[in-house]
CSV table of C-alpha atoms in Angstrom, one decimal:
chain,number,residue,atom,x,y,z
Q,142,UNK,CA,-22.0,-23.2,186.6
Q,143,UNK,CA,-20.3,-24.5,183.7
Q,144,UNK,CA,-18.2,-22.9,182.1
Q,145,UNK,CA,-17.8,-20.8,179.1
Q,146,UNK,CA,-22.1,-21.0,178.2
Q,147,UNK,CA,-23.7,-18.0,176.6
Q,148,UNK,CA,-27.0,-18.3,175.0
Q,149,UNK,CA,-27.3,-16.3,171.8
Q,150,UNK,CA,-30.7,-15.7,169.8
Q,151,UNK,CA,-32.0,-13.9,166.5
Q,152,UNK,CA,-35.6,-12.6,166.6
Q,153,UNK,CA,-36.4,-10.4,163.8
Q,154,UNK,CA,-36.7,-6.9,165.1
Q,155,UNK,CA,-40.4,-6.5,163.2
Q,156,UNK,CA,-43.3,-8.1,161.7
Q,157,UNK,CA,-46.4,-7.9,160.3
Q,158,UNK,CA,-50.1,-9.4,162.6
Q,159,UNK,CA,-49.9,-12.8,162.0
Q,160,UNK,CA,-47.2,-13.3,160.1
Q,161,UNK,CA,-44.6,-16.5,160.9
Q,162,UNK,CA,-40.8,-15.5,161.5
Q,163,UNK,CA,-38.3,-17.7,161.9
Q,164,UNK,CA,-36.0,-17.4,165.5
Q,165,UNK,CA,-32.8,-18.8,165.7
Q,166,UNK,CA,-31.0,-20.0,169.0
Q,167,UNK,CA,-27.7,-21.1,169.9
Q,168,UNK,CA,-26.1,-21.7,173.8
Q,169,UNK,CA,-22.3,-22.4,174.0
Q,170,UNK,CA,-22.4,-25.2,176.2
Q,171,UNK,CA,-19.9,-28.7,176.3
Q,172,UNK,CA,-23.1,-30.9,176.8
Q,173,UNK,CA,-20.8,-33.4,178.3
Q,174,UNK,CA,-22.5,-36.7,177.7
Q,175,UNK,CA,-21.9,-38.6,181.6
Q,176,UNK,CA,-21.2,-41.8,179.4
Q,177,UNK,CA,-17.6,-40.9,178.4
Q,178,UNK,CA,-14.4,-41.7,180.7
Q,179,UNK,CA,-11.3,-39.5,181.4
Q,180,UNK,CA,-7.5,-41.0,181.0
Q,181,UNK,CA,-7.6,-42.6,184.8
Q,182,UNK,CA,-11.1,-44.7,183.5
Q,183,UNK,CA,-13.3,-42.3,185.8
Q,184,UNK,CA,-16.8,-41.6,184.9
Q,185,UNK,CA,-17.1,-37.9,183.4
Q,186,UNK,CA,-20.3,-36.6,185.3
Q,187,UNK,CA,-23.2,-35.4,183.0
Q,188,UNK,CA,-23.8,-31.9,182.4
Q,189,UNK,CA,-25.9,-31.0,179.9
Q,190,UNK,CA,-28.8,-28.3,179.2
Q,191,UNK,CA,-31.7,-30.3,179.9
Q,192,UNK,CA,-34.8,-27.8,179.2
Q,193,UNK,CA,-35.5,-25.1,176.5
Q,194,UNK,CA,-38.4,-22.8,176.7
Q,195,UNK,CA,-39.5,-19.9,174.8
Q,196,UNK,CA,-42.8,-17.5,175.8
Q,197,UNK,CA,-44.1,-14.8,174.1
Q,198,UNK,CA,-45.8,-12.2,176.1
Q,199,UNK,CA,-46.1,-15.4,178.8
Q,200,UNK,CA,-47.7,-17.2,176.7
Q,201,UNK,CA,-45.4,-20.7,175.9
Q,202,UNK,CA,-44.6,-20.9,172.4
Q,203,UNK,CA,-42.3,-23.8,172.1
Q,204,UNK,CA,-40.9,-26.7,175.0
Q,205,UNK,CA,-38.1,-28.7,174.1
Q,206,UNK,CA,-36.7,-31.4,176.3
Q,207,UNK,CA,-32.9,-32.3,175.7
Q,208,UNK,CA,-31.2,-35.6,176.3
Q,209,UNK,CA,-27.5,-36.4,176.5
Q,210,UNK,CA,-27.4,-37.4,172.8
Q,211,UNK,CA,-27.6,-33.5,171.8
Q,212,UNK,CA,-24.1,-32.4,170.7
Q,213,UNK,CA,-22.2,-29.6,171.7
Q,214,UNK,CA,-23.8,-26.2,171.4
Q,215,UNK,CA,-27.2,-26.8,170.9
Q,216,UNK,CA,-29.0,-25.0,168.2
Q,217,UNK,CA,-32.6,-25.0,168.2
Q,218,UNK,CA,-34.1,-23.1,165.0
Q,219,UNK,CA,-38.3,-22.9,165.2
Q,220,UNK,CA,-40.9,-20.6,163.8
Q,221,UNK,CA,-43.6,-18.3,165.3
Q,222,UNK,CA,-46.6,-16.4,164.5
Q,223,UNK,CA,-46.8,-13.1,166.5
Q,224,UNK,CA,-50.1,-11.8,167.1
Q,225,UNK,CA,-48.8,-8.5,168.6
Q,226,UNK,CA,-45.9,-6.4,169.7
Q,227,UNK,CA,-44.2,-8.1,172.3
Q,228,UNK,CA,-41.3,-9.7,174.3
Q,229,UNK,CA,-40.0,-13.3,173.7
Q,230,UNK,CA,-38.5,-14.5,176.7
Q,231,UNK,CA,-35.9,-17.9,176.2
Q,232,UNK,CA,-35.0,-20.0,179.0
Q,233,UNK,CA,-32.2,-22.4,179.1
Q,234,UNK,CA,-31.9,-25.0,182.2
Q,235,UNK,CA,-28.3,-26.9,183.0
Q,236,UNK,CA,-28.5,-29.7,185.0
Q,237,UNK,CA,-26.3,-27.8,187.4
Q,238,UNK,CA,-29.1,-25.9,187.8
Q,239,UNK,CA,-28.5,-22.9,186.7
Q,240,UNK,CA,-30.6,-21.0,184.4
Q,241,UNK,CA,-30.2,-18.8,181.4
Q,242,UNK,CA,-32.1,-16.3,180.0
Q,243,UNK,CA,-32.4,-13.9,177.2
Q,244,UNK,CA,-35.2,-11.7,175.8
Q,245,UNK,CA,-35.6,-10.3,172.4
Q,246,UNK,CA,-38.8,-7.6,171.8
Q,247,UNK,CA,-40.3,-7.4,168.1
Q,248,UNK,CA,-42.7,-4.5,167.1
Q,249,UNK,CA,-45.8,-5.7,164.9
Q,250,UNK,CA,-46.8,-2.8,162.4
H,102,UNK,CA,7.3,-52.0,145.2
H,103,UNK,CA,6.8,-48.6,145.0
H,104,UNK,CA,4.0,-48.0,141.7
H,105,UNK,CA,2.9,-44.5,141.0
H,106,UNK,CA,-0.4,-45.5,141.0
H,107,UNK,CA,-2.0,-41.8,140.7
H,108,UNK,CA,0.5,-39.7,138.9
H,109,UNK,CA,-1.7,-38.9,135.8
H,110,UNK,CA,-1.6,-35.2,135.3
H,111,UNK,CA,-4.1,-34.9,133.0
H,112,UNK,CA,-7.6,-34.7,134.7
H,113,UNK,CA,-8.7,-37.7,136.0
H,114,UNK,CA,-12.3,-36.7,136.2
H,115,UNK,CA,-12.5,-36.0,132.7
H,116,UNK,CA,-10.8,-39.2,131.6
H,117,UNK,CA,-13.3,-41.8,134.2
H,118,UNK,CA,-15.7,-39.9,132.3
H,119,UNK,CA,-14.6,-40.4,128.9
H,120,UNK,CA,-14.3,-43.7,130.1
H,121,UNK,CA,-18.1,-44.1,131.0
H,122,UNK,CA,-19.1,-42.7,127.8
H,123,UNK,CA,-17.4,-45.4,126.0
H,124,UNK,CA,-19.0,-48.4,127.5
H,125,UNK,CA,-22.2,-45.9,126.6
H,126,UNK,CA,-21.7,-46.2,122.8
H,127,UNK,CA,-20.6,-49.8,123.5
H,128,UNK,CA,-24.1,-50.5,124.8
H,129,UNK,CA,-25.9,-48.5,122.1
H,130,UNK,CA,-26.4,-51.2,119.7
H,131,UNK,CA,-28.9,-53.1,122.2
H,132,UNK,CA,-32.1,-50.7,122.3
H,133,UNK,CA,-32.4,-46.9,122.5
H,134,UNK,CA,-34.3,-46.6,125.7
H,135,UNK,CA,-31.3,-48.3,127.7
H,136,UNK,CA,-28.5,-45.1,125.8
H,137,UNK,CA,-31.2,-42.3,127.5
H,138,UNK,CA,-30.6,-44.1,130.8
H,139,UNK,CA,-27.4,-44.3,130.5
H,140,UNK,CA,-26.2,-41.2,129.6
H,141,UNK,CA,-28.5,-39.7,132.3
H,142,UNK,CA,-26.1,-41.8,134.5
H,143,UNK,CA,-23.2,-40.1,133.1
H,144,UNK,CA,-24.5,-36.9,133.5
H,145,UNK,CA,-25.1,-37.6,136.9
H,146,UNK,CA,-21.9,-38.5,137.5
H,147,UNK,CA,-20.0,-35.4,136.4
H,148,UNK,CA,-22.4,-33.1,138.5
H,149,UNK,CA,-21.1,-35.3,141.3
H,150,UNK,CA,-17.8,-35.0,140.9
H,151,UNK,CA,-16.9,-31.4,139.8
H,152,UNK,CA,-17.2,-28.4,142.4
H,153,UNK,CA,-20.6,-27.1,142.5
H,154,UNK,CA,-22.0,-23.9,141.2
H,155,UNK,CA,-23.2,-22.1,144.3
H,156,UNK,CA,-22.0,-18.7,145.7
H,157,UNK,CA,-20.8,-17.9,149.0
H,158,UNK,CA,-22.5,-14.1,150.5
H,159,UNK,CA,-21.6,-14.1,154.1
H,160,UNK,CA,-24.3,-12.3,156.1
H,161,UNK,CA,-26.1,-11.2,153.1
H,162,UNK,CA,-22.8,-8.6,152.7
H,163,UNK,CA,-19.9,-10.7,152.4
H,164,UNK,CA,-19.0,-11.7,149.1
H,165,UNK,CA,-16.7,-14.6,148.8
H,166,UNK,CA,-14.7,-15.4,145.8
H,167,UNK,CA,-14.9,-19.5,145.5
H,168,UNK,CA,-13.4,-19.5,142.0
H,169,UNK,CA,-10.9,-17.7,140.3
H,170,UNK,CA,-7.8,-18.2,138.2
H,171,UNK,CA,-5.3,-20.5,139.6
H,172,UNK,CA,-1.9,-17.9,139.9
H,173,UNK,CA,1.3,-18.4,137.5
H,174,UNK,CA,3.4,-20.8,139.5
H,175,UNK,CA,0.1,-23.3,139.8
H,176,UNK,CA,1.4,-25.5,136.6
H,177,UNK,CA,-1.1,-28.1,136.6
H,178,UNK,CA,-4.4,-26.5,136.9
H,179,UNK,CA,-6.3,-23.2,135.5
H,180,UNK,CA,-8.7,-23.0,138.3
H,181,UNK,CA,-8.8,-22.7,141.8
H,182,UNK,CA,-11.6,-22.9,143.9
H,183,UNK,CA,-12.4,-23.1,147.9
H,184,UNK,CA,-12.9,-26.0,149.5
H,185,UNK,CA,-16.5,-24.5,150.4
H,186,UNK,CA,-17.7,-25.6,146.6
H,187,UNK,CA,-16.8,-29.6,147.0
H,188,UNK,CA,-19.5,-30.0,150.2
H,189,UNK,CA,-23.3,-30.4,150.3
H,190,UNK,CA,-25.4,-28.0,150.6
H,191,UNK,CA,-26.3,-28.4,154.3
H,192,UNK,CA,-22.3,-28.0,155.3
H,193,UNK,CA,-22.5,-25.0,152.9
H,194,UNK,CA,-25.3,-23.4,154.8
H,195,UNK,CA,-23.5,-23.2,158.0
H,196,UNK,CA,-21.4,-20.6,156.9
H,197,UNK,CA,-24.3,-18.1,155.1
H,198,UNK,CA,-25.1,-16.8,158.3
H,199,UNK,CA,-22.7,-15.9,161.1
H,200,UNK,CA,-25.3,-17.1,164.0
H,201,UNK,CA,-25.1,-20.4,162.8
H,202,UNK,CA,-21.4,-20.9,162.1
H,203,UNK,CA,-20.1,-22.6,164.9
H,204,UNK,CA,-16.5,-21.0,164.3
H,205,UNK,CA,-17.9,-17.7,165.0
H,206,UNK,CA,-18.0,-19.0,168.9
H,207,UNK,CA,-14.4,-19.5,168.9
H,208,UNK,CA,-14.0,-15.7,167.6
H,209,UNK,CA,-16.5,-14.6,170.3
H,210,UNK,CA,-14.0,-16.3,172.9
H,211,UNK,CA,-11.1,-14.5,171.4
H,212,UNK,CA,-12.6,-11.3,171.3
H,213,UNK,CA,-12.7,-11.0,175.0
H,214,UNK,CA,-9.4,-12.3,175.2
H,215,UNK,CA,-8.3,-10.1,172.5
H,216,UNK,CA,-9.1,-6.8,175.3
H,217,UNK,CA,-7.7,-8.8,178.6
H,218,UNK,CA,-4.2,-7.7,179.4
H,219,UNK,CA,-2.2,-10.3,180.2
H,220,UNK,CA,1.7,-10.6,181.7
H,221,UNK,CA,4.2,-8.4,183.2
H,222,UNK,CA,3.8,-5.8,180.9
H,223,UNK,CA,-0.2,-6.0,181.8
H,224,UNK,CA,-0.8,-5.3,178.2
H,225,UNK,CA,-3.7,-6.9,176.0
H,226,UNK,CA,-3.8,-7.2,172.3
H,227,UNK,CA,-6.4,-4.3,172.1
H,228,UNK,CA,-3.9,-1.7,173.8
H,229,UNK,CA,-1.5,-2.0,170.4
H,230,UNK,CA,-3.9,-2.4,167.8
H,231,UNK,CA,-7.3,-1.2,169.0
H,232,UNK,CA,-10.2,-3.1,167.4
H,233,UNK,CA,-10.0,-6.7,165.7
H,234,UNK,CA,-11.1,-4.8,162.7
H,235,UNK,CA,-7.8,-2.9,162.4
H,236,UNK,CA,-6.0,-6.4,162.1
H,237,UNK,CA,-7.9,-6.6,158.3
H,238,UNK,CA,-6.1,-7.5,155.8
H,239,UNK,CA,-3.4,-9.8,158.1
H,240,UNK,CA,-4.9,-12.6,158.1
H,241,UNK,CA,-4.3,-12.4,153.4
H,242,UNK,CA,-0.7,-11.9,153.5
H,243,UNK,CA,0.4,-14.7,156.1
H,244,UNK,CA,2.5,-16.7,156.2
H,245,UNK,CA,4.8,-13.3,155.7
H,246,UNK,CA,8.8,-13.1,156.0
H,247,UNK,CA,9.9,-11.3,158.9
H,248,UNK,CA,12.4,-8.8,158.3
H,249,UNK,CA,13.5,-8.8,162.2
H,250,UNK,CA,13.6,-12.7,163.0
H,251,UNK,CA,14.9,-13.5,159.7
H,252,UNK,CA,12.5,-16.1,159.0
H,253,UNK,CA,8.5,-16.4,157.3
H,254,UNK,CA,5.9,-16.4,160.8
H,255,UNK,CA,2.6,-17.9,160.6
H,256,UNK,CA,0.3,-16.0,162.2
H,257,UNK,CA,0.3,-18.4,165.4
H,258,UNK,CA,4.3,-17.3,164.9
H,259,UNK,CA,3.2,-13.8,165.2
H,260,UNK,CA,0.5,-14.1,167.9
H,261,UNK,CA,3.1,-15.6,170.4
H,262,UNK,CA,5.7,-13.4,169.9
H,263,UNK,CA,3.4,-10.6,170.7
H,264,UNK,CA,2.7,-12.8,173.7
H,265,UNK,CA,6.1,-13.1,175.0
H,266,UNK,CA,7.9,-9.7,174.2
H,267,UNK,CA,5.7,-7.2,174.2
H,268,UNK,CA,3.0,-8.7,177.0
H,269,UNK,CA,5.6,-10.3,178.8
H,270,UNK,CA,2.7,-13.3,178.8
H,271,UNK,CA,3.3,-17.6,178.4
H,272,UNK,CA,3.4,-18.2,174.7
H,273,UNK,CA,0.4,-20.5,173.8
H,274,UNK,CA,0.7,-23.6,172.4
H,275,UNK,CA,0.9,-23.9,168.8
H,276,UNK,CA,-2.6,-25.5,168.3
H,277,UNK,CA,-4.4,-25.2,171.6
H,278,UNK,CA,-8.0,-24.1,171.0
H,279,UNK,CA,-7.2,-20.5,172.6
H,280,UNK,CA,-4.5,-19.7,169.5
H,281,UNK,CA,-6.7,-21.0,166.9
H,282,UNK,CA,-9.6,-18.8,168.3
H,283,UNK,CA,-7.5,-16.1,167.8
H,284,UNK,CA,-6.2,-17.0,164.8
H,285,UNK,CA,-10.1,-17.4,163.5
H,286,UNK,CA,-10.7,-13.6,164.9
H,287,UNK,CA,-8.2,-12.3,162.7
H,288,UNK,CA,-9.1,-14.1,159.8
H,289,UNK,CA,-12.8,-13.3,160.8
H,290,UNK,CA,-12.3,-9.7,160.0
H,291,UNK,CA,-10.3,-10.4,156.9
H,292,UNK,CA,-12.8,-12.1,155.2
H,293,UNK,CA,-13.7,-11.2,151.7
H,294,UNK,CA,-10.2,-9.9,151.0
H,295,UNK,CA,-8.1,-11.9,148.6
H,296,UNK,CA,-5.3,-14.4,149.8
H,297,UNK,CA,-1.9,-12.3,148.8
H,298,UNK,CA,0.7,-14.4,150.5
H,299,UNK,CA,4.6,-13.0,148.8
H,300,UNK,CA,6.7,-15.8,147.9
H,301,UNK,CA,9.4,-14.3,146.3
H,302,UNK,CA,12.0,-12.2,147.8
H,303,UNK,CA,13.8,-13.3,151.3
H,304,UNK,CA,10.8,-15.9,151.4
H,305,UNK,CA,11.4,-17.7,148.4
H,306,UNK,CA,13.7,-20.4,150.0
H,307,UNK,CA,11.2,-21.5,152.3
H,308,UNK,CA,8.2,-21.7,149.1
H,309,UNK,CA,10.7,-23.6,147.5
H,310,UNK,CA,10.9,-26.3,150.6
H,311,UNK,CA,6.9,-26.4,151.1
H,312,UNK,CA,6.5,-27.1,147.3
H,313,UNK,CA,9.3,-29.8,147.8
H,314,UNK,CA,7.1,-31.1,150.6
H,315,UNK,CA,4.1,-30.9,148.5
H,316,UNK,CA,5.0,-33.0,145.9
H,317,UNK,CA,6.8,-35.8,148.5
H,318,UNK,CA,4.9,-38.9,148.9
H,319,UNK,CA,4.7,-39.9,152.6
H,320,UNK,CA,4.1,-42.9,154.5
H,321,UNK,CA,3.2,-46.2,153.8
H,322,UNK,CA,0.6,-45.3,151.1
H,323,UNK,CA,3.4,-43.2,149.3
H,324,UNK,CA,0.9,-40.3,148.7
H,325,UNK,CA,1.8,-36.9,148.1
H,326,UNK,CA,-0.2,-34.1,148.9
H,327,UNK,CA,-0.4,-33.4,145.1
H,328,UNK,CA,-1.6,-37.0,144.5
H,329,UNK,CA,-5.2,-36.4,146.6
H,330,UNK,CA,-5.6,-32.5,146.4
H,331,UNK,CA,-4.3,-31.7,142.5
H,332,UNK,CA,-4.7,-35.4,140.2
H,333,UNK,CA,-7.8,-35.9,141.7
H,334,UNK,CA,-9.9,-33.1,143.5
H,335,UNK,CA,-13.2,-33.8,142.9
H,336,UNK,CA,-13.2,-37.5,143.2
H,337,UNK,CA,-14.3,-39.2,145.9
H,338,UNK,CA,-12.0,-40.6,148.0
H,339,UNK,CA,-14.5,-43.4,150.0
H,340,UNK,CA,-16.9,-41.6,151.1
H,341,UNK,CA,-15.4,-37.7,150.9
H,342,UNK,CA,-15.1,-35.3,148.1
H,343,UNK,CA,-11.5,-34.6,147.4
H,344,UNK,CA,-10.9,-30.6,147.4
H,345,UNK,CA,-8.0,-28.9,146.1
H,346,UNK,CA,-6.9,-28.5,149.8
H,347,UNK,CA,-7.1,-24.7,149.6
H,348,UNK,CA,-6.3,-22.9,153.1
H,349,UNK,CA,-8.5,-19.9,152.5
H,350,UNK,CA,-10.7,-21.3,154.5
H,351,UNK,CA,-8.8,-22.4,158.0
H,352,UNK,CA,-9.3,-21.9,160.6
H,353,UNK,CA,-11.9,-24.5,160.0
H,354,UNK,CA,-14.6,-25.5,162.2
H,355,UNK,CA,-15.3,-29.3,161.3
H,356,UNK,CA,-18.7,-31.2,162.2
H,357,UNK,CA,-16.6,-34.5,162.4
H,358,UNK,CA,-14.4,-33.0,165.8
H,359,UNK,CA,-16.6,-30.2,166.6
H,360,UNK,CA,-13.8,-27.5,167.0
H,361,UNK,CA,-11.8,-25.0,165.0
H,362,UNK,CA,-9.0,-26.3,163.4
H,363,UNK,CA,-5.8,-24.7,162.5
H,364,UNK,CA,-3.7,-25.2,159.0
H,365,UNK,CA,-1.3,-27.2,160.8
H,366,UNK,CA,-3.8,-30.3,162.5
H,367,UNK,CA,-5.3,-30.3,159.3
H,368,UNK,CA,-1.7,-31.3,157.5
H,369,UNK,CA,-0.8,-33.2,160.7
H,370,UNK,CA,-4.2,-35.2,160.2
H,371,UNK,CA,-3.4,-35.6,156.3
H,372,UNK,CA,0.1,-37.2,156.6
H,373,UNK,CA,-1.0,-39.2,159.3
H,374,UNK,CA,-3.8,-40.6,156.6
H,375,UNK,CA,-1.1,-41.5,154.3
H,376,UNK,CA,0.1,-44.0,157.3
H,377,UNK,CA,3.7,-41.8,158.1
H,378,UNK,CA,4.8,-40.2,160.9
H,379,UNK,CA,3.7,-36.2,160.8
H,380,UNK,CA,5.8,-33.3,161.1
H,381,UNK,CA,4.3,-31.5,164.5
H,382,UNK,CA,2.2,-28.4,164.2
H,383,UNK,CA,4.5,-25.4,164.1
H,384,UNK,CA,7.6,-27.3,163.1
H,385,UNK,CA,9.7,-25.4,160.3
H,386,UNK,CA,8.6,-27.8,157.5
H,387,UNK,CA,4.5,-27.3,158.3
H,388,UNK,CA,5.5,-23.5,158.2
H,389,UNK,CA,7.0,-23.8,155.1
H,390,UNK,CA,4.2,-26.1,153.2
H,391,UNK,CA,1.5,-23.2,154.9
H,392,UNK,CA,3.7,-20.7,153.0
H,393,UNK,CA,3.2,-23.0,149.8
H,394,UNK,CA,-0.2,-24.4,150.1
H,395,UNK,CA,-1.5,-20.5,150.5
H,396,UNK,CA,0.3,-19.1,147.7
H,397,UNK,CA,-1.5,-21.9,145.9
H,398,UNK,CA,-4.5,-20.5,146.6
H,399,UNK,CA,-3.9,-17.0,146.2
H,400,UNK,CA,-7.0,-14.7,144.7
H,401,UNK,CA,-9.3,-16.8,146.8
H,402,UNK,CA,-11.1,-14.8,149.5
H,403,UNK,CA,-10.2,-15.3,153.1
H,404,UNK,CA,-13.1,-17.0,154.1
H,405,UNK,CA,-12.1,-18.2,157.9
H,406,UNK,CA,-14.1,-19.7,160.0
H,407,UNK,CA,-15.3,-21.8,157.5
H,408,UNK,CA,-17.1,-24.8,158.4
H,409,UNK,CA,-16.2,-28.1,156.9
H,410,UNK,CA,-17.8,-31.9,157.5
């Protein structure tokens, strides 16, 4: 697992039926290239989150495949209409991988 | 041949555009449509060069004086304002919302550092002074003369010697990425407050040598830091808007290196621009032009993290 990656997001905690909110996301994470070389000339060995995903209630709301051109921390801002009170569930895959996960509920009234 | 090729005090802005307005008039004479489009261009120009008019809330809470009145011993301007109002819009947004300020993941770092004891003493910052929040208000009034040490401490100054006598823990290099994180956590909780660095008193001597510093040209360009940051903020230098170089805002997280960056690397990476070879971060004569550089800037908010391009 690399080190030092913690994904962070910011759902609102309500809405109204229907209504479009905007959901910001941020994982700490080096996203180390694979193209650049350490002091001895070596290869440094991708390692990079490759896959974002975000359900709501199950149901995929946004699928976002990453390549080793995304910089450092990747920040993926999107919006989404929510039908209903619910869960949105985030997933994060690291070519390691490992996974990460976060959830975030939001109450429609 | 050394030529002072930038030591106008007067405004330069001011006078290019004074400048542009005469070869305006110049071209009246040849047809009216041709002045409108021309003076359009003028006014153009002077939006571009000046510091913007937006204001800086921080989380919707945090309000964050960009401009104020420059203080007594600043001779050659009136106002002072952040380096936050010289960049676009998009560089300006980072910091509006802590979740997408970049420096804010350096402070989370240091905040679990700041509760993990550390050294013989198996002490952590948190067992003296409780929560980061109690440290508000340090972060304004550093660099600060030390009674004990008999000498001015910049908070990196500080941080270590907490380190090493009361943790009984390796001092940190002056500039590695764990000391600036700190560094950003206590200036995170300070933010808002007004720079109040003293610079009379026992620390007077060492203002005295940063202001020295500031106004030596260095290197084989022979610029001063005056030359760039006082005769001509607000000009483009290639393609960057020249600041005033205010520190309110370090640590700075900058989009060209993708890390927090402490007062001192920022000097360090300024000298070196001016072809010379740099003092090193933490050396006695950075501490000194800190010391100097802040007190110009003082009634500006703390504003650390900042993010910068």
């Amino acid at each position: 697992m690399a080190s030092g990656v913690k994904p962070r997001v910011k759902v609102p905690k309500k809405a109204s039926a229907g209504e479009a909110i905007t959901i910001k996301t941020l994982i700490s994470h080096k996203m180390e290239s694979g193209q650049r070389k350490d002091s001895d000339g070596n290869l440094i060995p991708r390692s990079i989150i490759n896959h974002f995903a975000c359900t709501f209630n199950g149901k995929s709301v946004i699928e976002v495949v990453l390549e080793p051109a995304i910089s450092t921390n990747p920040y993926i801002e999107f919006e989404a209409t929510v039908p209903e009170t619910g869960t949105f569930e985030f997933t994060w895959q690291d070519d390691d991988g490992s996974t990460y996960t976060e959830s975030k509920d939001i109450t429609v009234g | 041949m050394a030529q002072p090729i930038l030591s106008q005090k007067t405004s330069p802005s001011a006078e290019r555009r004074a400048s542009r307005e005469e070869s305006v008039i110049k071209l009246a004479s040849k047809s009216a449509s041709y002045i409108a489009l021309a003076a359009a261009t003028v006014l153009a120009g002077a939006a571009m060069a000046d510091p913007d008019e937006d204001q800086l809330v921080i989380n919707g809470e945090i309000e964050i004086v960009t401009e104020t009145k420059a203080p007594a011993h600043v001779e050659n301007f009136d106002t002072i304002y952040s380096g936050w109002r010289f960049r676009s819009d998009e560089t300006q947004a980072f910091e509006i919302d802590d979740f997408d300020n970049p420096g804010m993941l350096g402070v989370e770092a240091a905040l679990d550092v700041w509760a993990t004891a550390e050294g013989s003493e198996g002490k952590s910052c948190a067992d003296c002074h409780g929560e980061p929040d109690e440290m508000a208000g340090a972060r304004a009034v550093y660099p600060k003369w030390n009674e004990e040490a008999g000498e001015v401490r910049t908070l990196e100054m500080q941080v270590n010697d907490c380190r090493e006598t009361r943790m009984g823990a390796e001092a940190w290099k002056y500039n590695a990425r764990g000391m600036t994180d700190m560094v950003a956590l206590l200036s995170s909780v300070s933010r808002g407050m007004p720079m109040n660095v003293a610079i009379d008193g026992p620390a007077q001597s060492t203002w005295e040598k940063g202001k020295e510093i500031y106004y030596t040209r260095y290197g084989q360009l022979e610029l001063s830091c005056a030359n760039c940051h006082e005769d001509n903020y607000g000009n483009m230098i290639r393609a960057d808007h020249l600041s005033q170089g205010q520190t309110n805002g370090f640590p700075t997280y900058r989009l060209k290196n993708t890390k927090l960056n402490s007062v001192h690397d920022r000097f360090k990476g300024c000298i070196r621009d001016t072809r010379a070879h740099t003092y090193a971060p933490g050396s006695p004569e950075f501490v000194a032009l800190e010391l100097y550089v802040a007190s110009r800037g003082n009634g500006l908010s703390v504003e650390g993290p900042s993010v910068r391009n």
